[in-house]
PDB file of C-alpha atoms in Angstrom:
ATOM      1  CA  GLU A   1      -4.581  -1.116  18.719  1.00 83.00           C
ATOM      2  CA  ASP A   2      -4.531  -2.715  15.389  1.00 88.00           C
ATOM      3  CA  LYS A   3      -1.349  -4.441  14.553  1.00 92.00           C
ATOM      4  CA  VAL A   4       0.148  -6.128  11.361  1.00 96.00           C
ATOM      5  CA  VAL A   5       3.464  -7.570  11.881  1.00 97.00           C
ATOM      6  CA  GLN A   6       5.692  -9.193   9.320  1.00 97.00           C
ATOM      7  CA  SER A   7       8.851 -11.476   9.721  1.00 97.00           C
ATOM      8  CA  PRO A   8      11.371 -11.624   8.834  1.00 97.00           C
ATOM      9  CA  LEU A   9      12.233  -8.156   8.210  1.00 96.00           C
ATOM     10  CA  SER A  10      14.748  -9.023   5.540  1.00 97.00           C
ATOM     11  CA  LEU A  11      15.898 -12.275   3.797  1.00 96.00           C
ATOM     12  CA  VAL A  12      18.685 -13.198   1.379  1.00 98.00           C
ATOM     13  CA  VAL A  13      18.416 -16.649  -0.460  1.00 97.00           C
ATOM     14  CA  HIS A  14      19.896 -18.182  -3.437  1.00 97.00           C
ATOM     15  CA  GLU A  15      18.113 -18.877  -6.801  1.00 98.00           C
ATOM     16  CA  GLY A  16      16.117 -22.004  -6.574  1.00 97.00           C
ATOM     17  CA  ASP A  17      15.457 -21.876  -2.900  1.00 98.00           C
ATOM     18  CA  THR A  18      12.090 -21.897  -1.316  1.00 98.00           C
ATOM     19  CA  VAL A  19      11.041 -18.871   1.036  1.00 98.00           C
ATOM     20  CA  THR A  20       8.202 -18.655   3.529  1.00 98.00           C
ATOM     21  CA  LEU A  21       7.138 -15.044   4.607  1.00 98.00           C
ATOM     22  CA  ASN A  22       5.023 -14.481   7.494  1.00 98.00           C
ATOM     23  CA  CYS A  23       2.330 -12.127   8.501  1.00 98.00           C
ATOM     24  CA  SER A  24       0.487 -12.075  11.900  1.00 97.00           C
ATOM     25  CA  TYR A  25      -2.332  -9.648  12.744  1.00 97.00           C
ATOM     26  CA  GLU A  26      -4.385  -8.286  15.502  1.00 95.00           C
ATOM     27  CA  VAL A  27      -7.194  -6.242  14.341  1.00 92.00           C
ATOM     28  CA  THR A  28     -10.786  -5.651  15.244  1.00 89.00           C
ATOM     29  CA  ASN A  29     -13.392  -6.475  12.632  1.00 91.00           C
ATOM     30  CA  PHE A  30     -11.215  -8.360  10.197  1.00 92.00           C
ATOM     31  CA  ARG A  31     -12.329  -8.603   6.770  1.00 92.00           C
ATOM     32  CA  SER A  32      -9.594  -9.691   4.528  1.00 93.00           C
ATOM     33  CA  LEU A  33      -5.649 -10.050   4.260  1.00 95.00           C
ATOM     34  CA  LEU A  34      -3.977  -9.077   1.007  1.00 95.00           C
ATOM     35  CA  TRP A  35      -0.277  -9.630  -0.044  1.00 97.00           C
ATOM     36  CA  TYR A  36       1.384  -6.973  -2.387  1.00 97.00           C
ATOM     37  CA  LYS A  37       4.956  -7.126  -4.082  1.00 97.00           C
ATOM     38  CA  GLN A  38       6.515  -3.792  -4.233  1.00 95.00           C
ATOM     39  CA  GLU A  39       9.573  -3.229  -6.675  1.00 90.00           C
ATOM     40  CA  LYS A  40      10.869   0.157  -6.906  1.00 78.00           C
ATOM     41  CA  LYS A  41       7.746   1.981  -5.741  1.00 72.00           C
ATOM     42  CA  ALA A  42       4.282   0.510  -6.951  1.00 87.00           C
ATOM     43  CA  PRO A  43       2.952  -2.232  -4.812  1.00 92.00           C
ATOM     44  CA  THR A  44       1.533  -4.926  -7.078  1.00 94.00           C
ATOM     45  CA  PHE A  45      -1.381  -7.162  -5.951  1.00 94.00           C
ATOM     46  CA  LEU A  46      -0.705 -10.776  -5.442  1.00 97.00           C
ATOM     47  CA  PHE A  47      -3.407 -12.426  -3.298  1.00 95.00           C
ATOM     48  CA  MET A  48      -6.546 -11.469  -1.311  1.00 94.00           C
ATOM     49  CA  LEU A  49      -7.365 -14.267   1.396  1.00 95.00           C
ATOM     50  CA  THR A  50     -10.636 -14.019   3.452  1.00 92.00           C
ATOM     51  CA  SER A  51     -11.307 -17.745   4.208  1.00 89.00           C
ATOM     52  CA  SER A  52      -9.067 -19.936   6.671  1.00 90.00           C
ATOM     53  CA  GLY A  53      -7.334 -22.892   5.157  1.00 89.00           C
ATOM     54  CA  ILE A  54      -7.898 -22.268   1.535  1.00 90.00           C
ATOM     55  CA  GLU A  55      -4.714 -21.885  -0.429  1.00 93.00           C
ATOM     56  CA  LYS A  56      -4.304 -19.430  -3.186  1.00 95.00           C
ATOM     57  CA  LYS A  57      -1.845 -20.037  -5.876  1.00 96.00           C
ATOM     58  CA  SER A  58      -0.294 -18.300  -8.597  1.00 96.00           C
ATOM     59  CA  GLY A  59       2.504 -19.829 -10.442  1.00 97.00           C
ATOM     60  CA  ARG A  60       5.426 -20.268  -7.929  1.00 98.00           C
ATOM     61  CA  LEU A  61       3.558 -18.280  -5.348  1.00 98.00           C
ATOM     62  CA  SER A  62       1.026 -19.495  -2.861  1.00 98.00           C
ATOM     63  CA  SER A  63      -0.505 -18.083   0.227  1.00 98.00           C
ATOM     64  CA  ILE A  64      -2.748 -19.395   2.972  1.00 97.00           C
ATOM     65  CA  LEU A  65      -4.679 -17.610   5.938  1.00 96.00           C
ATOM     66  CA  ASP A  66      -5.166 -19.015   9.433  1.00 95.00           C
ATOM     67  CA  LYS A  67      -8.101 -16.961  11.073  1.00 91.00           C
ATOM     68  CA  LYS A  68      -7.793 -18.838  14.402  1.00 93.00           C
ATOM     69  CA  GLU A  69      -4.083 -18.212  14.860  1.00 93.00           C
ATOM     70  CA  LEU A  70      -4.217 -14.895  13.038  1.00 95.00           C
ATOM     71  CA  PHE A  71      -1.545 -15.051  10.562  1.00 95.00           C
ATOM     72  CA  SER A  72      -0.691 -15.774   6.964  1.00 97.00           C
ATOM     73  CA  ILE A  73       2.165 -17.262   5.056  1.00 98.00           C
ATOM     74  CA  LEU A  74       3.305 -16.396   1.456  1.00 98.00           C
ATOM     75  CA  ASN A  75       5.421 -19.077  -0.157  1.00 98.00           C
ATOM     76  CA  ILE A  76       7.732 -18.832  -2.947  1.00 98.00           C
ATOM     77  CA  THR A  77       9.241 -21.857  -4.687  1.00 98.00           C
ATOM     78  CA  ALA A  78      12.264 -21.974  -6.863  1.00 98.00           C
ATOM     79  CA  THR A  79      13.167 -18.491  -6.411  1.00 98.00           C
ATOM     80  CA  GLN A  80      14.255 -16.242  -9.257  1.00 97.00           C
ATOM     81  CA  THR A  81      16.339 -12.932  -9.116  1.00 97.00           C
ATOM     82  CA  GLY A  82      13.122 -11.349 -10.344  1.00 96.00           C
ATOM     83  CA  ASP A  83      11.314 -12.199  -7.129  1.00 97.00           C
ATOM     84  CA  SER A  84      13.589  -9.789  -5.432  1.00 97.00           C
ATOM     85  CA  ALA A  85      11.190  -7.016  -3.993  1.00 97.00           C
ATOM     86  CA  VAL A  86       9.527  -6.052  -0.623  1.00 97.00           C
ATOM     87  CA  TYR A  87       6.441  -8.164   0.106  1.00 98.00           C
ATOM     88  CA  LEU A  88       3.834  -6.238   1.848  1.00 97.00           C
ATOM     89  CA  CYS A  89       1.029  -7.763   4.004  1.00 97.00           C
ATOM     90  CA  ALA A  90      -2.153  -5.679   4.519  1.00 96.00           C
ATOM     91  CA  VAL A  91      -5.362  -6.278   6.390  1.00 95.00           C
ATOM     92  CA  GLU A  92      -8.719  -4.929   5.431  1.00 92.00           C
ATOM     93  CA  LYS A  93     -11.084  -4.187   8.183  1.00 90.00           C
ATOM     94  CA  THR A  94     -14.917  -4.236   7.841  1.00 88.00           C
ATOM     95  CA  GLY A  95     -16.366  -0.547   7.906  1.00 82.00           C
ATOM     96  CA  ALA A  96     -12.835   0.909   7.301  1.00 83.00           C
ATOM     97  CA  ASN A  97     -11.969   2.546   4.123  1.00 79.00           C
ATOM     98  CA  ASN A  98      -8.224   1.720   4.040  1.00 86.00           C
ATOM     99  CA  LEU A  99      -5.691  -1.033   4.249  1.00 91.00           C
ATOM    100  CA  PHE A 100      -3.406  -1.425   7.241  1.00 94.00           C
ATOM    101  CA  PHE A 101      -0.091  -2.627   6.231  1.00 95.00           C
ATOM    102  CA  GLY A 102       2.806  -4.141   7.785  1.00 96.00           C
ATOM    103  CA  THR A 103       6.368  -2.867   7.421  1.00 96.00           C
ATOM    104  CA  GLY A 104       7.205  -5.535   4.790  1.00 96.00           C
ATOM    105  CA  THR A 105       9.634  -8.202   4.113  1.00 97.00           C
ATOM    106  CA  ARG A 106      12.615  -7.317   1.892  1.00 97.00           C
ATOM    107  CA  LEU A 107      13.656 -10.361  -0.129  1.00 98.00           C
ATOM    108  CA  THR A 108      16.987 -10.597  -2.134  1.00 97.00           C
ATOM    109  CA  VAL A 109      17.296 -13.495  -4.336  1.00 98.00           C
ATOM    110  CA  ILE A 110      21.093 -13.775  -5.492  1.00 97.00           C
ATOM    111  CA  PRO A 111      22.261 -15.786  -8.527  1.00 95.00           C
TER     112      PRO A 111
ATOM    113  CA  GLY B   1      -5.962   4.084 -18.687  1.00 51.00           C
ATOM    114  CA  ALA B   2      -3.895   0.977 -18.166  1.00 79.00           C
ATOM    115  CA  GLY B   3      -3.089   1.585 -14.695  1.00 92.00           C
ATOM    116  CA  VAL B   4      -2.851   4.353 -11.884  1.00 96.00           C
ATOM    117  CA  SER B   5      -0.598   7.125 -12.991  1.00 96.00           C
ATOM    118  CA  GLN B   6       1.094   9.407 -10.730  1.00 97.00           C
ATOM    119  CA  SER B   7       3.003  12.731 -11.347  1.00 96.00           C
ATOM    120  CA  PRO B   8       5.659  13.910 -10.839  1.00 97.00           C
ATOM    121  CA  ARG B   9       7.604  10.834 -10.111  1.00 95.00           C
ATOM    122  CA  TYR B  10       9.998  12.799  -8.043  1.00 96.00           C
ATOM    123  CA  LYS B  11       9.701  16.111  -6.308  1.00 97.00           C
ATOM    124  CA  VAL B  12      12.373  18.184  -4.425  1.00 97.00           C
ATOM    125  CA  ALA B  13      11.090  21.036  -2.377  1.00 97.00           C
ATOM    126  CA  LYS B  14      12.812  23.606  -0.106  1.00 97.00           C
ATOM    127  CA  ARG B  15      11.319  23.492   3.405  1.00 97.00           C
ATOM    128  CA  GLY B  16       8.373  25.942   3.289  1.00 97.00           C
ATOM    129  CA  GLN B  17       7.221  25.461  -0.309  1.00 97.00           C
ATOM    130  CA  ASP B  18       3.957  24.026  -1.290  1.00 98.00           C
ATOM    131  CA  VAL B  19       3.729  21.036  -3.664  1.00 98.00           C
ATOM    132  CA  ALA B  20       1.014  19.434  -5.416  1.00 98.00           C
ATOM    133  CA  LEU B  21       0.932  15.886  -6.395  1.00 98.00           C
ATOM    134  CA  ARG B  22      -1.345  14.352  -8.964  1.00 98.00           C
ATOM    135  CA  CYS B  23      -2.868  11.055  -9.282  1.00 98.00           C
ATOM    136  CA  ASP B  24      -4.810   9.654 -12.371  1.00 97.00           C
ATOM    137  CA  PRO B  25      -6.640   6.456 -11.221  1.00 96.00           C
ATOM    138  CA  ILE B  26      -7.728   3.573 -13.307  1.00 94.00           C
ATOM    139  CA  SER B  27     -10.667   4.742 -15.547  1.00 93.00           C
ATOM    140  CA  GLY B  28     -13.978   4.011 -14.002  1.00 91.00           C
ATOM    141  CA  HIS B  29     -12.701   3.302 -10.577  1.00 93.00           C
ATOM    142  CA  VAL B  30     -15.003   4.843  -7.923  1.00 93.00           C
ATOM    143  CA  SER B  31     -12.644   4.673  -4.940  1.00 93.00           C
ATOM    144  CA  LEU B  32      -9.241   6.629  -4.611  1.00 96.00           C
ATOM    145  CA  PHE B  33      -6.879   6.598  -1.794  1.00 96.00           C
ATOM    146  CA  TRP B  34      -3.799   8.217  -0.883  1.00 97.00           C
ATOM    147  CA  TYR B  35      -1.043   6.771   1.334  1.00 97.00           C
ATOM    148  CA  GLN B  36       2.271   7.884   2.732  1.00 97.00           C
ATOM    149  CA  GLN B  37       5.164   5.538   2.785  1.00 96.00           C
ATOM    150  CA  ALA B  38       8.182   6.435   4.856  1.00 95.00           C
ATOM    151  CA  LEU B  39      11.615   4.869   4.161  1.00 92.00           C
ATOM    152  CA  GLY B  40      11.578   1.130   5.320  1.00 90.00           C
ATOM    153  CA  GLN B  41       7.912   1.340   6.294  1.00 93.00           C
ATOM    154  CA  GLY B  42       4.710   0.082   4.901  1.00 94.00           C
ATOM    155  CA  PRO B  43       2.166   2.611   3.358  1.00 95.00           C
ATOM    156  CA  GLU B  44       0.002   4.389   5.871  1.00 96.00           C
ATOM    157  CA  PHE B  45      -3.427   5.875   5.014  1.00 95.00           C
ATOM    158  CA  LEU B  46      -3.993   9.499   4.474  1.00 97.00           C
ATOM    159  CA  THR B  47      -7.406   9.861   2.685  1.00 97.00           C
ATOM    160  CA  TYR B  48     -10.199   8.215   0.767  1.00 95.00           C
ATOM    161  CA  PHE B  49     -12.657   9.502  -2.077  1.00 95.00           C
ATOM    162  CA  GLN B  50     -15.609   7.803  -3.311  1.00 94.00           C
ATOM    163  CA  ASN B  51     -16.049   9.401  -6.660  1.00 95.00           C
ATOM    164  CA  GLU B  52     -15.745  13.289  -5.853  1.00 96.00           C
ATOM    165  CA  ALA B  53     -16.728  12.747  -2.010  1.00 96.00           C
ATOM    166  CA  GLN B  54     -13.827  12.755   0.422  1.00 96.00           C
ATOM    167  CA  LEU B  55     -15.356  10.313   2.854  1.00 94.00           C
ATOM    168  CA  ASP B  56     -12.284   9.853   5.096  1.00 94.00           C
ATOM    169  CA  LYS B  57      -9.596  12.071   5.863  1.00 94.00           C
ATOM    170  CA  SER B  58      -8.603  10.703   9.171  1.00 93.00           C
ATOM    171  CA  GLY B  59      -5.002   9.828   8.142  1.00 94.00           C
ATOM    172  CA  LEU B  60      -3.895  13.249   7.131  1.00 97.00           C
ATOM    173  CA  PRO B  61      -1.276  14.226   9.528  1.00 94.00           C
ATOM    174  CA  SER B  62      -1.721  18.056   9.807  1.00 94.00           C
ATOM    175  CA  ASP B  63      -3.969  20.783   8.307  1.00 95.00           C
ATOM    176  CA  ARG B  64      -1.122  21.503   5.910  1.00 97.00           C
ATOM    177  CA  PHE B  65      -2.154  18.514   3.878  1.00 98.00           C
ATOM    178  CA  PHE B  66      -5.237  18.919   1.519  1.00 97.00           C
ATOM    179  CA  ALA B  67      -6.643  16.391  -0.973  1.00 98.00           C
ATOM    180  CA  GLU B  68      -9.296  17.133  -3.666  1.00 97.00           C
ATOM    181  CA  ARG B  69     -11.003  15.133  -6.598  1.00 97.00           C
ATOM    182  CA  PRO B  70     -13.496  17.597  -8.073  1.00 96.00           C
ATOM    183  CA  GLU B  71     -14.800  15.655 -10.847  1.00 94.00           C
ATOM    184  CA  GLY B  72     -14.601  12.080  -9.350  1.00 92.00           C
ATOM    185  CA  SER B  73     -11.461  11.144 -11.438  1.00 95.00           C
ATOM    186  CA  VAL B  74      -8.137  12.882 -11.120  1.00 97.00           C
ATOM    187  CA  SER B  75      -6.992  13.695  -7.605  1.00 98.00           C
ATOM    188  CA  THR B  76      -4.615  16.123  -6.308  1.00 98.00           C
ATOM    189  CA  LEU B  77      -2.757  15.944  -2.745  1.00 98.00           C
ATOM    190  CA  LYS B  78      -1.360  19.304  -1.838  1.00 98.00           C
ATOM    191  CA  ILE B  79       1.013  19.782   0.878  1.00 98.00           C
ATOM    192  CA  GLN B  80       1.390  23.325   2.261  1.00 97.00           C
ATOM    193  CA  ARG B  81       4.569  24.798   3.879  1.00 97.00           C
ATOM    194  CA  THR B  82       6.502  21.526   3.605  1.00 97.00           C
ATOM    195  CA  GLN B  83       8.643  20.193   6.249  1.00 97.00           C
ATOM    196  CA  GLN B  84      11.425  17.795   6.401  1.00 96.00           C
ATOM    197  CA  GLU B  85       9.213  15.154   7.941  1.00 96.00           C
ATOM    198  CA  ASP B  86       6.917  15.206   4.940  1.00 97.00           C
ATOM    199  CA  SER B  87       9.830  13.618   2.952  1.00 97.00           C
ATOM    200  CA  ALA B  88       8.349  10.167   1.785  1.00 97.00           C
ATOM    201  CA  VAL B  89       6.694   8.285  -1.143  1.00 96.00           C
ATOM    202  CA  TYR B  90       3.118   9.380  -1.640  1.00 98.00           C
ATOM    203  CA  LEU B  91       1.145   6.523  -3.088  1.00 97.00           C
ATOM    204  CA  CYS B  92      -2.192   6.726  -4.710  1.00 97.00           C
ATOM    205  CA  ALA B  93      -4.536   3.566  -5.270  1.00 96.00           C
ATOM    206  CA  SER B  94      -7.843   3.054  -6.914  1.00 94.00           C
ATOM    207  CA  SER B  95     -10.536   0.447  -6.677  1.00 92.00           C
ATOM    208  CA  TYR B  96     -13.488  -0.435  -9.063  1.00 88.00           C
ATOM    209  CA  GLY B  97     -16.261  -0.367  -6.368  1.00 77.00           C
ATOM    210  CA  LEU B  98     -16.689   0.852  -2.749  1.00 70.00           C
ATOM    211  CA  ALA B  99     -13.936   0.827  -0.300  1.00 58.00           C
ATOM    212  CA  ALA B 100     -13.397  -2.567   1.738  1.00 54.00           C
ATOM    213  CA  LYS B 101     -14.905  -4.663  -1.084  1.00 61.00           C
ATOM    214  CA  ASN B 102     -12.428  -4.308  -3.938  1.00 76.00           C
ATOM    215  CA  ILE B 103      -8.787  -4.890  -4.624  1.00 88.00           C
ATOM    216  CA  GLN B 104      -6.638  -1.373  -4.485  1.00 92.00           C
ATOM    217  CA  TYR B 105      -4.396  -1.045  -7.397  1.00 93.00           C
ATOM    218  CA  PHE B 106      -1.370   1.279  -6.649  1.00 95.00           C
ATOM    219  CA  GLY B 107       0.426   3.705  -8.719  1.00 96.00           C
ATOM    220  CA  ALA B 108       4.246   4.092  -8.622  1.00 95.00           C
ATOM    221  CA  GLY B 109       4.214   7.065  -6.324  1.00 96.00           C
ATOM    222  CA  THR B 110       5.769  10.382  -5.897  1.00 97.00           C
ATOM    223  CA  ARG B 111       9.002  10.559  -4.036  1.00 96.00           C
ATOM    224  CA  LEU B 112       8.991  14.014  -2.234  1.00 98.00           C
ATOM    225  CA  SER B 113      12.196  15.165  -0.726  1.00 97.00           C
ATOM    226  CA  VAL B 114      12.017  18.352   1.447  1.00 97.00           C
ATOM    227  CA  LEU B 115      15.388  19.881   1.895  1.00 95.00           C
TER     228      LEU B 115
END
């Protein structure tokens, strides 16, 4: 059975801290892994990762994929209150039409 | 449009009522997806359209759920005889090309509460 597991389930940090969110997966026919940020309700695309070891970066956010150990991490440096959200990890499979999501990590950044 | 638009944002239904949820995808996007997100969970796939063709409805939980996209643009998800377990946020997503090759962009969803 396909699995996407995110940890921790929730995290509370102070502004300025650095956080690492984890996503491990067990799926057949893996194609790519995606990270989304969900504030209120609409998930917003962050990264798509298809190759191992290549870091993707956008401002204070970065992510990397390890296809051998079957996990990805999302790093956020110098966190701000606006980073408070649920971060969703999703896996795309070859030949499938949909994304398989984890349950998300709820990040709360306090001033 | 600038993004995926869903309406209504909130819907309260009495158990047994029928509801219709609308999704207006990004203009020109071929693929359209519906997901159901229960409280504290990640979105779960319901159905997928490529233009007007419904190519995958494997995630629809029962025959009370029906989706259509008759002209290959706007889509409607209909739930008949709603039950309390149908309470969730219903998310719509669209992507430019064929599924499994493109980033999915999501709407803000419709929060359905069945009393």
